[in-house]
Short mmCIF file of C-alpha atoms in Angstrom, two decimals:
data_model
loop_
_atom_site.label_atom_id
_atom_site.label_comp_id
_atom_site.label_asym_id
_atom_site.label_seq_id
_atom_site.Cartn_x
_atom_site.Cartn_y
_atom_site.Cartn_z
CA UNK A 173 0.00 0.00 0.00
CA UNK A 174 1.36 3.30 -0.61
CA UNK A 175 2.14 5.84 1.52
CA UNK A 176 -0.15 8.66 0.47
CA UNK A 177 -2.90 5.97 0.49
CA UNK A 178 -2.90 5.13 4.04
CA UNK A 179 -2.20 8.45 5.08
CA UNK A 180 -5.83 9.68 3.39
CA UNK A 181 -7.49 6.32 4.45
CA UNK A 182 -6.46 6.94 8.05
CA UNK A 183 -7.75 10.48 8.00
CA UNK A 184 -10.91 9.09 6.44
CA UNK A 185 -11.35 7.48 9.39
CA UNK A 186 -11.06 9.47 11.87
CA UNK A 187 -14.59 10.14 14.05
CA UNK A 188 -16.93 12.36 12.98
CA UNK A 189 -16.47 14.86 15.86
CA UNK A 190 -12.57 14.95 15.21
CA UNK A 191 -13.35 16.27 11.64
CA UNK A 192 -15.68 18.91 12.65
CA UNK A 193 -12.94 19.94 14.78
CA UNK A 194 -10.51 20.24 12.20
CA UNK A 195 -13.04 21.73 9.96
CA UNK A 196 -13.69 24.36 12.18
CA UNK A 197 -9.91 25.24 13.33
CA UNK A 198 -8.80 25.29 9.64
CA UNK A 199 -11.10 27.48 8.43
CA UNK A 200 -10.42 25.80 4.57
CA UNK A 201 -13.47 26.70 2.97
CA UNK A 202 -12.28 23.83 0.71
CA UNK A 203 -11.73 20.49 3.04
CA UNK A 204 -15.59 19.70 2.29
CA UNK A 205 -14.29 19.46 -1.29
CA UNK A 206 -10.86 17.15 -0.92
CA UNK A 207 -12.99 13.75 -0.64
CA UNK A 208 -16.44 12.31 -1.15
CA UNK A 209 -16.49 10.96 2.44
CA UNK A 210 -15.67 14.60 4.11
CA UNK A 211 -18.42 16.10 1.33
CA UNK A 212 -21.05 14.06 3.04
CA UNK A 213 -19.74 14.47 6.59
CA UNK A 214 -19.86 18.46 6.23
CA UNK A 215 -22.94 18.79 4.51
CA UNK A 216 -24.52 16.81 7.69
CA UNK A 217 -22.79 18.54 10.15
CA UNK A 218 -25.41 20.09 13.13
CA UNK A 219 -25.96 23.52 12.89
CA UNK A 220 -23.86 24.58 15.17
CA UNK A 221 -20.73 23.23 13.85
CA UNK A 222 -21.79 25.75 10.66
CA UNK A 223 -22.26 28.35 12.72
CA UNK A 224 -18.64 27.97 14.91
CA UNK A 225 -16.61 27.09 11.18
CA UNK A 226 -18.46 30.68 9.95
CA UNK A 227 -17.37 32.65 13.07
CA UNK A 228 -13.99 31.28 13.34
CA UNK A 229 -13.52 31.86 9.14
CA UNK A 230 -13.91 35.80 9.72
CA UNK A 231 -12.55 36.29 13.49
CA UNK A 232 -9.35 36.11 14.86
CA UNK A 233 -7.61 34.25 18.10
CA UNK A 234 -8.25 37.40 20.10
CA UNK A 235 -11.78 37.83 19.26
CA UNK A 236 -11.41 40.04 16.54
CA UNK A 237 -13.20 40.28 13.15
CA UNK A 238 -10.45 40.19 10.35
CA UNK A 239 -11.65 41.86 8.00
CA UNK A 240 -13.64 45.13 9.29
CA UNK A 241 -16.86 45.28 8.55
CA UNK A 242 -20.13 43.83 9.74
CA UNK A 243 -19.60 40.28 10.85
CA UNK A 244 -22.98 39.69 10.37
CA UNK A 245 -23.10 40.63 6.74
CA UNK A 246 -20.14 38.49 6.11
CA UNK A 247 -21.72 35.35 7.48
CA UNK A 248 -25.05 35.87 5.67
CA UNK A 249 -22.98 36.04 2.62
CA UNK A 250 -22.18 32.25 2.79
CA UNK A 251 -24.95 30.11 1.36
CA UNK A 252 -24.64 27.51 4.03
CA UNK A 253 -25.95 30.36 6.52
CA UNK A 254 -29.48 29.34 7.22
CA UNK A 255 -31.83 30.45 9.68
CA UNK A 256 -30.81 27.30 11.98
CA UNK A 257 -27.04 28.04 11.15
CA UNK A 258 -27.60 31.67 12.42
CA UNK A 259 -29.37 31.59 15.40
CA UNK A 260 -26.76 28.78 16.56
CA UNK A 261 -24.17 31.81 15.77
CA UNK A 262 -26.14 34.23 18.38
CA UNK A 263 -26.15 31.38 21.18
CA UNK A 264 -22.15 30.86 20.78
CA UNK A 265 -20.28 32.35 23.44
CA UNK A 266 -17.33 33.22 21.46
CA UNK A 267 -19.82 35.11 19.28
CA UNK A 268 -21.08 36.85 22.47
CA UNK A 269 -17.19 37.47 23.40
CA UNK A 270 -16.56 39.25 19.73
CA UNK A 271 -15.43 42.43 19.28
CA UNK A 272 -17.98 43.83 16.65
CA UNK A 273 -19.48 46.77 15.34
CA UNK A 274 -23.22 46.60 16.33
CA UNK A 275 -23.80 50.36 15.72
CA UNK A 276 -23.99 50.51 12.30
CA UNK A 277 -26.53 48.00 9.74
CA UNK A 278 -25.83 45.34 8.38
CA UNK A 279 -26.23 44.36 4.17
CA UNK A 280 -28.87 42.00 3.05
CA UNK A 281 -27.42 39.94 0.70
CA UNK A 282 -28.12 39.03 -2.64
CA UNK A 283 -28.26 35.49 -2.78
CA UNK A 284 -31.75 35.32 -0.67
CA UNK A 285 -33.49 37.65 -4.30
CA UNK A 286 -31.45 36.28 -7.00
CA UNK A 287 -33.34 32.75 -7.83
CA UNK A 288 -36.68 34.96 -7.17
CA UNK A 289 -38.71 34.34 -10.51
CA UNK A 290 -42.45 34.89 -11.04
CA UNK A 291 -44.70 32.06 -10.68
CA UNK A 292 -47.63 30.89 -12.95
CA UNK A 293 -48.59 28.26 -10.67
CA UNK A 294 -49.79 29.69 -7.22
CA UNK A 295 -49.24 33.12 -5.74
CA UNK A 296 -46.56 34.29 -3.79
CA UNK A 297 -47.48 34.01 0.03
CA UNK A 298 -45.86 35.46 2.91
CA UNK A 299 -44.67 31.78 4.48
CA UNK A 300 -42.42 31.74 1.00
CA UNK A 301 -38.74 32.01 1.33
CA UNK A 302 -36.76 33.96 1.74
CA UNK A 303 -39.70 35.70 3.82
CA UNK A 304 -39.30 33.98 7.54
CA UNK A 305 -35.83 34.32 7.27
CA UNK A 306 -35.87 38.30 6.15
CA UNK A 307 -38.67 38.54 9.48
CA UNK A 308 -36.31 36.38 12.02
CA UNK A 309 -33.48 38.60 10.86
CA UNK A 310 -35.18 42.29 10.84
CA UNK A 311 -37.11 41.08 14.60
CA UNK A 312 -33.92 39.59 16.46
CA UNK A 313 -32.65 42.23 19.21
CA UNK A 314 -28.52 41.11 18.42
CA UNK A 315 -29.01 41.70 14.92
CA UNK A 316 -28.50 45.06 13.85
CA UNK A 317 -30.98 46.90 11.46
CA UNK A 318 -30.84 45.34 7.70
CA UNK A 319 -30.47 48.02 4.85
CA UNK A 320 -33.38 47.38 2.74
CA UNK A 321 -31.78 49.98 0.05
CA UNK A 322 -28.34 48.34 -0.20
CA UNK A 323 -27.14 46.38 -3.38
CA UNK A 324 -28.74 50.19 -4.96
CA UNK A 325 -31.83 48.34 -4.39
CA UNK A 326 -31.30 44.98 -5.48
CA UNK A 327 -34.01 43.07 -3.15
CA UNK A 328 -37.35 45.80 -4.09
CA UNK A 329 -36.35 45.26 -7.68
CA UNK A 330 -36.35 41.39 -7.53
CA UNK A 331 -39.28 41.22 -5.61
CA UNK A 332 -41.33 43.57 -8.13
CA UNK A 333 -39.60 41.30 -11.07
CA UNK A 334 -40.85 37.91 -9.40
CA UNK A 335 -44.67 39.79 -8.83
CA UNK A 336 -43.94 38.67 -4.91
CA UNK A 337 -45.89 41.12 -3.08
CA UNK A 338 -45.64 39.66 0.31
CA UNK A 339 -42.11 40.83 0.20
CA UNK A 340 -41.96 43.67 -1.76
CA UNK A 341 -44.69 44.99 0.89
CA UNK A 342 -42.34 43.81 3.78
CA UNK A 343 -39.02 45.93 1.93
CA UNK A 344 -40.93 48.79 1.52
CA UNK A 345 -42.24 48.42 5.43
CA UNK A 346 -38.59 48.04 6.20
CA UNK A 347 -37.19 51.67 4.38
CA UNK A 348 -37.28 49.93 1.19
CA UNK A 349 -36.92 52.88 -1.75
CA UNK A 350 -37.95 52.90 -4.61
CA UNK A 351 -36.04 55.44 -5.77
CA UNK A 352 -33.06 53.04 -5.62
CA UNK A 353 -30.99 53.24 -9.15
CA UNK A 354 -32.80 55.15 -11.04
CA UNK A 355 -36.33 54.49 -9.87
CA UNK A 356 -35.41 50.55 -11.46
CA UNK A 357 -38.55 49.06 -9.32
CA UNK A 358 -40.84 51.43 -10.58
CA UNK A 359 -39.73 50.43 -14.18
CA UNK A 360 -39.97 47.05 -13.47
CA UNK A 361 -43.31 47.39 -12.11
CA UNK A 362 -45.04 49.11 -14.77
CA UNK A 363 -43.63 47.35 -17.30
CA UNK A 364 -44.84 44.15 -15.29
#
């Protein structure tokens, strides 16, 4: 057997709880991708082991974020931040011990509007995604305030596109403007 064989079989085998361990103190975004067998093993992992690999991606030994910025915004950019994923974030101590801006808002970001479409099927209703996430993130007191304008926009427009009026009454609620780029949901909407 060679060398570099055993070596990846023995790591293979290591527990499940060992992995997430080194998942989480690597911070590789890319270890999920090196075999089939730590593929599955990540995309099971609990919701908190997200949540801790997310943190420790954008803060440092000492507590501090690395990059500036709104840690928040950062982790919402990540597709594997769900609602679950997040509020494990809020009830992890070292997120309680960061050192974070929490004055300013935070961006909502694209990825939640950009597979909106319009349906021909059924309505849009207000239980549709990414609706009970956008509520559990505008109502939760450690969240700072979303900015329904940033992206110039980006989330009114998409939700006028897609005809989803649940939402597009929730932005506009929320400080939505349409007077973001141009006026681009108005156009939108009449030409809907």
């Amino acid at each position: 057997m060679e060398e570099g064989t055993l070596h990846a079989h023995s790591l293979q085998s290591l527990p499940v709880e060992l992995l997430y361990e080194i998942f989480i103190y690597s911070s590789w975004h890319l270890l999920p991708h090196t075999s089939k067998h730590f593929y599955e093993v990540f995309k099971c992992s609990p919701s908190s082991v997200t949540a801790e690999y997310l943190l420790a991606r954008h803060t440092n030994a000492a507590g501090l974020i690395k990059f500036g910025g709104a840690l928040i915004t950062k982790i919402l950019r990540y597709p594997i931040c769900t609602q679950t994923v997040l509020e494990a974030l809020l009830r992890l101590p070292d997120y309680a011990s960061t050192k974070r801006d929490t004055s300013g808002t935070i961006k909502l970001p694209r990825r939640l509007f950009r597979s909106l479409s319009p349906r021909s099927t059924r309505p849009w209703s207000a239980q549709d995604e990414p609706m009970p996430f956008l509520r559990y993130i505008y109502d939760h007191p450690q969240i700072p305030p979303p900015n329904a304008n940033c992206w110039d926009g980006y989330a009114l427009t998409r939700a006028v596109a897609s005809g989803f009026i649940p939402l597009t009454q929730f932005l506009l609620e929320h400080g939505a403007s349409p007077a973001c780029k141009g006026g681009m949901a108005v156009l939108v909407a009449v030409r809907r």
